[in-house]
Coordinates of C-alpha atoms and ligand atoms in Angstrom, one line a residue:
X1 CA 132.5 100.3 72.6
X2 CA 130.9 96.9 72.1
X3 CA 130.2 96.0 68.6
X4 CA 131.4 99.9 68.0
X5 CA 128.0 101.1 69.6
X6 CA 127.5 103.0 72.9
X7 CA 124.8 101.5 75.1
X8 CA 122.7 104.3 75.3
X9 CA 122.9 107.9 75.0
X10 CA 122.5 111.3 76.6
X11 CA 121.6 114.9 75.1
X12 CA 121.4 118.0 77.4
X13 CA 124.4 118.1 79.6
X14 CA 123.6 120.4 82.2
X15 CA 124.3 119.5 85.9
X16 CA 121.8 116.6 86.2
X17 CA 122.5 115.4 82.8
X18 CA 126.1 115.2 82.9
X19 CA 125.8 114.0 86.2
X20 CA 124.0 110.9 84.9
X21 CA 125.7 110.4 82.3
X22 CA 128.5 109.8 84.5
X23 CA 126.6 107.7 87.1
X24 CA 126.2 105.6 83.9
X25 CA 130.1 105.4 83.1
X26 CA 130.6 104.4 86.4
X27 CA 128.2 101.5 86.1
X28 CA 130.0 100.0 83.1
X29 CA 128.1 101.2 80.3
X30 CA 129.8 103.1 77.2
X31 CA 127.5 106.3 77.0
X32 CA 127.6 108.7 73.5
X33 CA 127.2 112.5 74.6
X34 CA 125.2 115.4 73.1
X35 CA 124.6 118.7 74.1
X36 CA 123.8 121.4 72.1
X37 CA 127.2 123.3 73.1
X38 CA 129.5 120.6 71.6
X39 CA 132.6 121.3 73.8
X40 CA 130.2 120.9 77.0
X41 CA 130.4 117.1 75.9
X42 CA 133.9 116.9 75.4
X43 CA 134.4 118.4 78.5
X44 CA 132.1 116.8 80.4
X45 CA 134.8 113.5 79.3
X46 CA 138.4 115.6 79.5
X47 CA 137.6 116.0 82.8
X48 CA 136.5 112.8 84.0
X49 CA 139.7 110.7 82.6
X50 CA 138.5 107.6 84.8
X51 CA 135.8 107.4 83.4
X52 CA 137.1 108.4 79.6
X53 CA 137.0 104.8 77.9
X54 CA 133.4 104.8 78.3
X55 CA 132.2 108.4 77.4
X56 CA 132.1 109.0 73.6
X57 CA 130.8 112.7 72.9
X58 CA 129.8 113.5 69.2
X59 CA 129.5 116.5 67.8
X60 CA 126.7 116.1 65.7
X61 CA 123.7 115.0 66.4
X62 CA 123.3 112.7 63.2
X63 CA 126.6 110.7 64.6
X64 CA 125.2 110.2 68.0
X65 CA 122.1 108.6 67.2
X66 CA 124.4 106.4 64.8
X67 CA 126.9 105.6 67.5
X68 CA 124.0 103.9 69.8
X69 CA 123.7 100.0 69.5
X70 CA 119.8 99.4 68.3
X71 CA 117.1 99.8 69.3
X72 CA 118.6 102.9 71.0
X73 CA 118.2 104.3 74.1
X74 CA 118.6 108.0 74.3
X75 CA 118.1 109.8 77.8
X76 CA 117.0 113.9 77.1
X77 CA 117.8 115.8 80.7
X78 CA 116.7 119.1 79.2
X79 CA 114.2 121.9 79.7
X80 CA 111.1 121.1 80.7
X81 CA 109.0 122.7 78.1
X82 CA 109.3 123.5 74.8
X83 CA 113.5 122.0 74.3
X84 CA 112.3 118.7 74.2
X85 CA 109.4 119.0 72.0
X86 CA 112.6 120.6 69.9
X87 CA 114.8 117.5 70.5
X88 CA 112.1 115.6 69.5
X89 CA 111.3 117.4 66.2
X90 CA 115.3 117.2 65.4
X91 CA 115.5 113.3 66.6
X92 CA 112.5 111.6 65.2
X93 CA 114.2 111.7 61.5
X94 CA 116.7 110.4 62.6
X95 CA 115.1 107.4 64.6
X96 CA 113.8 103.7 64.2
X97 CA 110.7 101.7 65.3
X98 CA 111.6 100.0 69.2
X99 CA 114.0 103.3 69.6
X100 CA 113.2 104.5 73.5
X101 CA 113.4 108.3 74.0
X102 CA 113.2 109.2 77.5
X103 CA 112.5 112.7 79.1
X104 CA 114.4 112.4 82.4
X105 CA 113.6 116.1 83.0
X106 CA 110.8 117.6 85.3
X107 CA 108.2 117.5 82.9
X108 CA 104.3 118.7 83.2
X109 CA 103.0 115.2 83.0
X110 CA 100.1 116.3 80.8
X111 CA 102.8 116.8 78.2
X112 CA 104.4 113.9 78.4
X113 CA 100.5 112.0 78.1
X114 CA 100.7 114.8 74.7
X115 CA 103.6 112.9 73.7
X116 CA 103.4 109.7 74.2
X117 CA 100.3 109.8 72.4
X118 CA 102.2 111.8 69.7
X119 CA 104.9 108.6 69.1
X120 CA 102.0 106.2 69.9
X121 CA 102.2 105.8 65.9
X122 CA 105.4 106.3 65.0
X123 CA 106.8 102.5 66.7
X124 CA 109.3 104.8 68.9
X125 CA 108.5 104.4 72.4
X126 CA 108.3 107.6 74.9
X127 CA 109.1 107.4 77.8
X128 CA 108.8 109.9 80.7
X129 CA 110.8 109.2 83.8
X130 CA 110.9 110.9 87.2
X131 CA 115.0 111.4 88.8
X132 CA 114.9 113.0 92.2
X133 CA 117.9 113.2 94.3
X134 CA 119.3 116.2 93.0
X135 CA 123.0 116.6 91.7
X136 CA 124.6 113.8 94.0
X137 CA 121.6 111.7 93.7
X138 CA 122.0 111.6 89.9
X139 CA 125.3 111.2 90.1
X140 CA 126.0 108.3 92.7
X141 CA 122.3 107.5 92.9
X142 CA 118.9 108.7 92.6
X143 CA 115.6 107.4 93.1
X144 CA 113.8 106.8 89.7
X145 CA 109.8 106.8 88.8
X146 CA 109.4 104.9 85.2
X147 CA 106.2 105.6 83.0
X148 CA 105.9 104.7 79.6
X149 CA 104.7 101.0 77.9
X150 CA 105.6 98.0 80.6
X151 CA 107.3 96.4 78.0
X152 CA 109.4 99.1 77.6
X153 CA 110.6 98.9 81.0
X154 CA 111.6 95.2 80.9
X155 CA 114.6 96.8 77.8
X156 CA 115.6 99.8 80.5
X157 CA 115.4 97.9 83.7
X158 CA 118.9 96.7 83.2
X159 CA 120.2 100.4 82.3
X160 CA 118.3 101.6 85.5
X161 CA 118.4 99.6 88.6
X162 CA 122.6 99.9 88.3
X163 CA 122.2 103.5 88.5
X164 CA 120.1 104.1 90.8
X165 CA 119.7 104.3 94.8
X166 CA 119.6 101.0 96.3
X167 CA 117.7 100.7 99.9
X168 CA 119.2 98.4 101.7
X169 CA 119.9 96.3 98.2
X170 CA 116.7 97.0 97.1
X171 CA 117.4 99.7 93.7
X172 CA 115.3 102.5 93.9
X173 CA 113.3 103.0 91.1
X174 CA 110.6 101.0 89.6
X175 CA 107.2 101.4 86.1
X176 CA 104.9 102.8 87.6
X177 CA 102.3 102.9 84.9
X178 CA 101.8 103.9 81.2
X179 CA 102.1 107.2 79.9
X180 CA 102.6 110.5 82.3
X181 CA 102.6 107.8 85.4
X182 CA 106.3 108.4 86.1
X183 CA 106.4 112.5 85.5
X184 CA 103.1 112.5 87.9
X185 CA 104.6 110.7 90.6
X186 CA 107.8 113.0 90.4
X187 CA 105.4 116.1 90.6
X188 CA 103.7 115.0 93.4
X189 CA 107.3 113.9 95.0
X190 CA 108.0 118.0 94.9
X191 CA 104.7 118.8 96.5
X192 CA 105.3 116.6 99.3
X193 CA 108.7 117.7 99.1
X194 CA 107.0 121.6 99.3
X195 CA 105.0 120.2 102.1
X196 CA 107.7 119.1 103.9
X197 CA 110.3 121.6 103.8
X198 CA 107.7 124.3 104.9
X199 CA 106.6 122.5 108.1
X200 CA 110.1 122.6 108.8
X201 CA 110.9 125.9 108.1
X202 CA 107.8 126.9 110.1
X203 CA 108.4 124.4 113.5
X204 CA 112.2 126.8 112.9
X205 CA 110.7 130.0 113.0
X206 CA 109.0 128.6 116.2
X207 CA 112.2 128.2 117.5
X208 CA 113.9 131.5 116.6
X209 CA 111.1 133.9 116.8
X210 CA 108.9 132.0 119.7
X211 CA 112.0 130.8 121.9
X212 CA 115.1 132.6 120.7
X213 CA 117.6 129.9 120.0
X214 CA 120.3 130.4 117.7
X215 CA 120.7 128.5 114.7
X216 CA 123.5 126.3 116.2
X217 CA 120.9 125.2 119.1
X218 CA 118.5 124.9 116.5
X219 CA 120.8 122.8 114.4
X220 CA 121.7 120.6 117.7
X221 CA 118.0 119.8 117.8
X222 CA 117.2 118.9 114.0
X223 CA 120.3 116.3 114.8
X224 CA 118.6 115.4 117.9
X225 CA 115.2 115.1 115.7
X226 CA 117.6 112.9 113.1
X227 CA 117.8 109.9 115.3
X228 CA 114.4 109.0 115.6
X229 CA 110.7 109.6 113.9
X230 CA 111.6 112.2 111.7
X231 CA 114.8 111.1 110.7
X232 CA 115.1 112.1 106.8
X233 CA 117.1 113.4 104.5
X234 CA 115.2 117.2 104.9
X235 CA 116.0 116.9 109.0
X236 CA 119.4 116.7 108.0
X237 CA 119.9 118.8 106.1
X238 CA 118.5 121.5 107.5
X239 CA 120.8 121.3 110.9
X240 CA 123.7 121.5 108.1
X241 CA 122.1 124.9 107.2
X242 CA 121.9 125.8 110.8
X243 CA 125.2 125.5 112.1
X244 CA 126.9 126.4 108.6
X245 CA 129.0 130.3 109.3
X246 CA 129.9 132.5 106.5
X247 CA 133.1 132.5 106.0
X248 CA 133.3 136.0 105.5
X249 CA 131.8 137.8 108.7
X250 CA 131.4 134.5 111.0
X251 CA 128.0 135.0 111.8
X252 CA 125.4 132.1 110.9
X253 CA 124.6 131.9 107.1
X254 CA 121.2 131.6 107.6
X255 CA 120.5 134.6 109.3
X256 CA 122.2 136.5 106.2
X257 CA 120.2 134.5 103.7
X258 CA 117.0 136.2 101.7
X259 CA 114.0 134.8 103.1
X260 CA 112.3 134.8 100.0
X261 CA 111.9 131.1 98.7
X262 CA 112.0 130.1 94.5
X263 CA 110.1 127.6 92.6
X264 CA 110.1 126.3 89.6
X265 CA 106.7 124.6 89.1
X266 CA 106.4 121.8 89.9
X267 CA 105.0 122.3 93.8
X268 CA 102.3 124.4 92.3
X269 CA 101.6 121.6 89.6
X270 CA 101.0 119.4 91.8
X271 CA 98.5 121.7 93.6
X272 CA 96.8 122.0 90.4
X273 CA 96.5 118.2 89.7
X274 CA 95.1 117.7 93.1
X275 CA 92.5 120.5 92.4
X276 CA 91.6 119.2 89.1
X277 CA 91.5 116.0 90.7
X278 CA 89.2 116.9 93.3
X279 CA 90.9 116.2 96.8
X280 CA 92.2 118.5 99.0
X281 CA 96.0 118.7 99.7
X282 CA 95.6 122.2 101.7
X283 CA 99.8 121.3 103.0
X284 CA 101.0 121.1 99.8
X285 CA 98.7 124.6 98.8
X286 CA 100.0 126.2 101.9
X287 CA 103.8 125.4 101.5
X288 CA 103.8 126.8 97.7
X289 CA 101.4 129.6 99.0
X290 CA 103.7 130.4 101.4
X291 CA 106.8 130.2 98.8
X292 CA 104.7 133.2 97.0
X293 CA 104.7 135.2 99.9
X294 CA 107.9 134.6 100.8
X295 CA 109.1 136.5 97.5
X296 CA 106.7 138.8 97.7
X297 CA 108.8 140.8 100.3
X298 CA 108.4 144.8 99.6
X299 CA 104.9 144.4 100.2
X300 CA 105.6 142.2 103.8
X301 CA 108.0 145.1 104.7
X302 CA 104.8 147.4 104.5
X303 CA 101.8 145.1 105.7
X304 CA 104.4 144.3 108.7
X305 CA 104.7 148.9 109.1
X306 CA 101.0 148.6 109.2
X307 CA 100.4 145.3 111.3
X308 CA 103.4 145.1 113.2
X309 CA 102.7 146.0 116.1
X310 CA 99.5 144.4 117.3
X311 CA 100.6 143.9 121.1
X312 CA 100.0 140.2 120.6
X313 CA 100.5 138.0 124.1
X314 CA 104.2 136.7 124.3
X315 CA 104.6 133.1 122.6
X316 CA 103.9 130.3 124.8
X317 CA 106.5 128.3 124.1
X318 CA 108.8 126.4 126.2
X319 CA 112.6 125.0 125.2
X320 CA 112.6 122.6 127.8
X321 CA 112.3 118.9 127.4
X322 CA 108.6 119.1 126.8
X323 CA 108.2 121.9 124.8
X324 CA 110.7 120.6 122.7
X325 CA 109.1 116.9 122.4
X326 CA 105.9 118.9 121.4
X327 CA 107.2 120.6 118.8
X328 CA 108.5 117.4 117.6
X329 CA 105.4 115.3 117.7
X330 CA 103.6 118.4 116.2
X331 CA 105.8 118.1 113.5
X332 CA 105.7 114.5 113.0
X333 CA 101.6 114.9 113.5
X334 CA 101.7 117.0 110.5
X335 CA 104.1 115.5 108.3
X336 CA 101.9 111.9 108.2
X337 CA 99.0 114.5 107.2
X338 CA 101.0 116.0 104.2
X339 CA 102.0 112.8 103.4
X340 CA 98.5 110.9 103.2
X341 CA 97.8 113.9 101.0
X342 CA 100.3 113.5 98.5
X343 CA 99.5 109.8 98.1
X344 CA 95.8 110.2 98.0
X345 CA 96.3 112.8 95.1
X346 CA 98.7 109.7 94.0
X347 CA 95.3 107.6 94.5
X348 CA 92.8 109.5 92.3
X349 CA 94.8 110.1 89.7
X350 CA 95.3 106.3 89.0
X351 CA 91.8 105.7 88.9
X352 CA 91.3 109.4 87.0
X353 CA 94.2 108.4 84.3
X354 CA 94.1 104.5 84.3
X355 CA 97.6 103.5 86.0
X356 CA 96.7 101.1 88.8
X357 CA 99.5 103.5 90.5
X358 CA 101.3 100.9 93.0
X359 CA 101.7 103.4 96.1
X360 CA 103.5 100.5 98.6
X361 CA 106.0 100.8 95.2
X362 CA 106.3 104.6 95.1
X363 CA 107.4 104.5 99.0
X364 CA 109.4 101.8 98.5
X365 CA 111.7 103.4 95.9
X366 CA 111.4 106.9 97.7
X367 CA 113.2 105.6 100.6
X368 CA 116.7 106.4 99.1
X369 CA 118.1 108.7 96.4
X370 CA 115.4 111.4 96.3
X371 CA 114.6 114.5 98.4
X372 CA 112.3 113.0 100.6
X373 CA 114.0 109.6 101.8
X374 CA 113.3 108.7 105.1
X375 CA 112.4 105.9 107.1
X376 CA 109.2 107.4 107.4
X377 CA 108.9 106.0 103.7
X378 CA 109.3 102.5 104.9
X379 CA 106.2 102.8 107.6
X380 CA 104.4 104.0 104.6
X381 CA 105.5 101.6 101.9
X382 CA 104.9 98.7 104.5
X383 CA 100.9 100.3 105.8
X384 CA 100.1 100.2 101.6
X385 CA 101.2 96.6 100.9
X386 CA 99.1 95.4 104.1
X387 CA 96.4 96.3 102.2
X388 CA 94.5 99.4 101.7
X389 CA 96.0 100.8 98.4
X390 CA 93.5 103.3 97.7
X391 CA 92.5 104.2 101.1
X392 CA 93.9 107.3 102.7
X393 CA 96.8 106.6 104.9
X394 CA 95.1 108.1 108.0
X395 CA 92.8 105.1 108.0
X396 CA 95.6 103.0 108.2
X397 CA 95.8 101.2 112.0
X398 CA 99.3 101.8 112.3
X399 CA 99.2 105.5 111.2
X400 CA 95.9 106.5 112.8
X401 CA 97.6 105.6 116.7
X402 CA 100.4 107.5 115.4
X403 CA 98.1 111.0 114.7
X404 CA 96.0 109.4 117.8
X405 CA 99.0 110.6 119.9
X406 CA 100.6 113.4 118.4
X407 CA 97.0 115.3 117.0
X408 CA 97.3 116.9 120.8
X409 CA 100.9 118.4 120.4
X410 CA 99.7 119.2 116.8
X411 CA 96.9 121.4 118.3
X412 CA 98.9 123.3 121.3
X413 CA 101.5 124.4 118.8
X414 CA 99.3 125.6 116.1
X415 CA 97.1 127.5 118.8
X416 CA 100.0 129.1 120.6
X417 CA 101.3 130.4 117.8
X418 CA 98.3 131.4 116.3
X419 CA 97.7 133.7 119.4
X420 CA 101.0 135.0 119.1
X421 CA 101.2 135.9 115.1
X422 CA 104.0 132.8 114.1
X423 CA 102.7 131.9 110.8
X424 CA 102.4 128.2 110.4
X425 CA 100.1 127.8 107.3
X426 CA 101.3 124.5 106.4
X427 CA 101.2 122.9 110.5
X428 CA 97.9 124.8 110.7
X429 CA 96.8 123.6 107.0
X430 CA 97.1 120.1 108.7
X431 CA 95.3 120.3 111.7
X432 CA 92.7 121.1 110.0
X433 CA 92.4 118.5 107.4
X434 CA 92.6 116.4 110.2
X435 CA 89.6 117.9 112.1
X436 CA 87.9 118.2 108.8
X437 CA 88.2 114.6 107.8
X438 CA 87.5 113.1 111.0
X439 CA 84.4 114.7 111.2
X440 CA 81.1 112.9 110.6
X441 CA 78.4 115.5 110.3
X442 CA 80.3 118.3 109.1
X443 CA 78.7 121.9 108.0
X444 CA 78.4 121.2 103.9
X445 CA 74.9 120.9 105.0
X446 CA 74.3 124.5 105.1
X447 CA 76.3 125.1 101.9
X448 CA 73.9 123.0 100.5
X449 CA 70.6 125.1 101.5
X450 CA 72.1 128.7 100.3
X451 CA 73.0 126.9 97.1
X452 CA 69.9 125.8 96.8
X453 CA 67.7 128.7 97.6
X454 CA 69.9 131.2 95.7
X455 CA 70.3 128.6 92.4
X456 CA 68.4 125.8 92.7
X457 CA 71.3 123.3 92.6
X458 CA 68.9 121.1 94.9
X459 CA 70.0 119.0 97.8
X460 CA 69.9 115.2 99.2
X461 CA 68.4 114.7 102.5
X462 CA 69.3 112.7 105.6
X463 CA 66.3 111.2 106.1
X464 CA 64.5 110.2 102.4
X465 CA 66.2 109.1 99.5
X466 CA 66.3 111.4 96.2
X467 CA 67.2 114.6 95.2
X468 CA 65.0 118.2 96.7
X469 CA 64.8 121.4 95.9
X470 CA 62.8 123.3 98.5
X471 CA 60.6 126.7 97.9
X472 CA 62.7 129.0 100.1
X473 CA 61.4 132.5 101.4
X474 CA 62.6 135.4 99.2
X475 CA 65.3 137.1 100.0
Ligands
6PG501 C1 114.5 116.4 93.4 C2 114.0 117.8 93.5 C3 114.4 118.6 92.3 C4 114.2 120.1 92.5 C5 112.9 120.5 92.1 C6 112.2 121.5 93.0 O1 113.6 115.6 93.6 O2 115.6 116.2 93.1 O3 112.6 117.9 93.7 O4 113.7 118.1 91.2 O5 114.5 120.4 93.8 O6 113.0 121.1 90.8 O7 112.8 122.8 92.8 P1 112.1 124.1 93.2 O8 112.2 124.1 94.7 O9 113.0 125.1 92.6 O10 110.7 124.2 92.6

């Protein structure tokens, strides 16, 4: 250890923490080890020899904080929740003024805004940091969102841009703003991430309940998908799920898989945020509305004996080349919708919270390492640096051909299967966003009146300037 001092620290070895611990190793620095099981983080070195020289677990946590060079660094990849308010409790004793805690976790940013302002006396810095990528992202690579003080950031910079994803060179992480700016981004990172995933599990049950094709024809067009617009991380994956067999009875895992989808919160978080925030991001609400239904799936099995059987008309669909190119522009249609969502909720809650949120920045480091890397991420990163940071991406020039040309596929697939009973909440969710935001006189107008004449919440006119409230007939 240089000077006898590990470079930084981590508590909580569970998958993604060990994981990052050992992305660390690899990247040269000597990294002290605590987890509340001691032997995890003896194990966690035993059986990584290559990497032994530079992993130093401790068995209490009164020797780990001493083993860190000052000011300290310690990474907490723990439960969101109520462990790291624990952590906390146990570490602050044990801590100096310029010490850096980070929660690396997926943390309700309105906690971490709790805590920072907590430590805001104290002269130890929090800060709160978004990891996507999963378990291989975390260990050879994720994307990283940084909030917390900027000068904080100039100290970790050097710890963080080795570990993480790199885009073609670029690394993949970046401050994004004081506070909870780096757990907020990550939040909304799983809606769209929600978002996503649904659209695609909806454009499959297209395919296997509105044109029969079996999962390894299914797969073969994902990979198809792969090589152009929608190439992403998602798209490939999911032909990997497609043409995977059990090993046991040779049929297609998929088809023996649960359809009933988990979550752990954050999706529906960052639902709530957008809610509270005041801007509609129906695709994200649809994809975790239809993760709750999905579990729900006694009660399907009876609405579907009551409802199943509605003689709807067959589905219209067509596997040839141009039913096939439909479903993919549809798909690609509705994916830029989701998207513009998620960074429009990304928008208001910079001006809301006050973090001049760099959205060009957030693409730019979501391109590799996280969930929802794509190249797609590189059309968006490049429409917010022309210009336009807090504008909705639809408005963008190069964006709005793009929906220009696909809105029409967008709108045959979400009517065909509407008429023949295919759910597609999240496709549908974004059609008519896009209908709804492209209109100019829309139909609030009425909402207006009723409010009016049943509580007097008066209304503005089109034609005089001030506020009305009009003597309606009783009702
Ligand atoms: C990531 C993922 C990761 C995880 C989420 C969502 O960016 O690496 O978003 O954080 O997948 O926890 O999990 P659920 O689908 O269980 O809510």
């Amino acid at each position: 250890m240089t000077n006898s001092k590990a470079e930084l620290g981590v508590i909580g070895l569970g998958t993604m923490g060990a994981m990052l611990a050992l992305n660390f190793a690899e990247k040269g620095f000597e990294v002290a080890l605590f987890n509340r099981t001691v032997e995890k983080a003896h194990k966690l070195r035993s059986d990584n020899p290559e990497l032994e020289t530079r992993l130093y677990p401790q068995t209490k946590l009164k020797d780990f904080v001493a083993s860190l060079s000052t000011p300290r660094v310690i990474v907490l990849m723990v439960n969101a929740g109520s462990a790291v308010d624990d952590q906390l409790d146990a570490l602050m004793p044990l801590l100096e003024k310029g010490d850096i805690v980070i929660d690396a976790g997926n943390t309700d940013f309105n906690d971490t805004r709790a805590r920072n302002a907590r430590l805001a006396s104290t002269g130890i810095h929090f800060v709160g940091m978004g990891v996507s990528g999963g378990e291989l992202g975390a260990r050879h690579g994720p994307s990283i969102m940084v909030g917390g003080d900027e000068n904080v950031w100039a100290r970790l910079r050097p710890l963080l841009e080795p570990i993480s994803a790199k885009y073609e060179s670029s690394p993949c992480v970046a401050w994004l703003g004081i506070d909870g700016a780096g757990h907020f981004v990550k939040t909304i990172h799983n809606g769209i991430e929600y978002a996503d995933m649904q659209m695609i599990a909806e454009t499959y049950g297209i395919m296997r309940d509105g044109l029969q094709l079996s999962p390894q024809d299914m797969s073969k067009i994902f990979a198809d998908w792969n090589t152009r617009g929608l190439s992403s991380y998602l798209i490939e994956i999911s032909a990997v799920v497609l043409s995977e067999a059990d090993p046991e009875t040779g049929r297609p895992l998929v088809d023996l898989i649960v359809d009933a989808a988990g979550q752990k919160g954050t999706g529906r978080w960052s639902v709530i945020e957008a809610q509270k925030l005041g801007v509609s991001a129906t695709t994200l609400e649809a994809a975790v509305a239809a993760r709750s239904i999905s579990s729900s799936r006694a009660e399907r099995s009876r609405a579907s004996a009551i409802f199943g059987d509605l003689a709807l008309p067959a589905p219209d669909f067509s596997p040839d080349e141009a039913g096939l190119k439909e479903l993919e522009l549809a798909l690609e249609t509705a994916k830029i919708v989701a998207y513009a969502q998620g960074f429009a909720v990304m928008s208001a809650a910079s001006a809301e919270f006050g973090w001049a949120l760099p959205l060009g920045e957030i693409a730019r480091i979501w391109r590799s390492g996280c969930i929802i890397r794509s190249e797609f991420l590189r059309d968006i990163m490049i429409a917010y640096k022309s210009g336009g940071e807090a504008d909705n991406l639809l408005l963008n020039p190069a964006f709005a051909r793009r929906v220009t040309t696909g809105q029409a596929a967008l709108r045959a697939v979400v009517a065909k299967a509407a008429l023949s009973g295919i759910p597609v909440p999240a496709l549908s969710a974004a059609l008519a966003y896009f209908d709804d935001y492209c209109r100019e006189r829309g139909t609030a107008n009425i909402i207006q009146g009723q409010r009016d004449l049943f509580g007097a919440h008066t209304f503005q006119r089109l034609d005089r300037e001030g506020t009305f409230h009009h003597s309606w007939p009783a009702v």
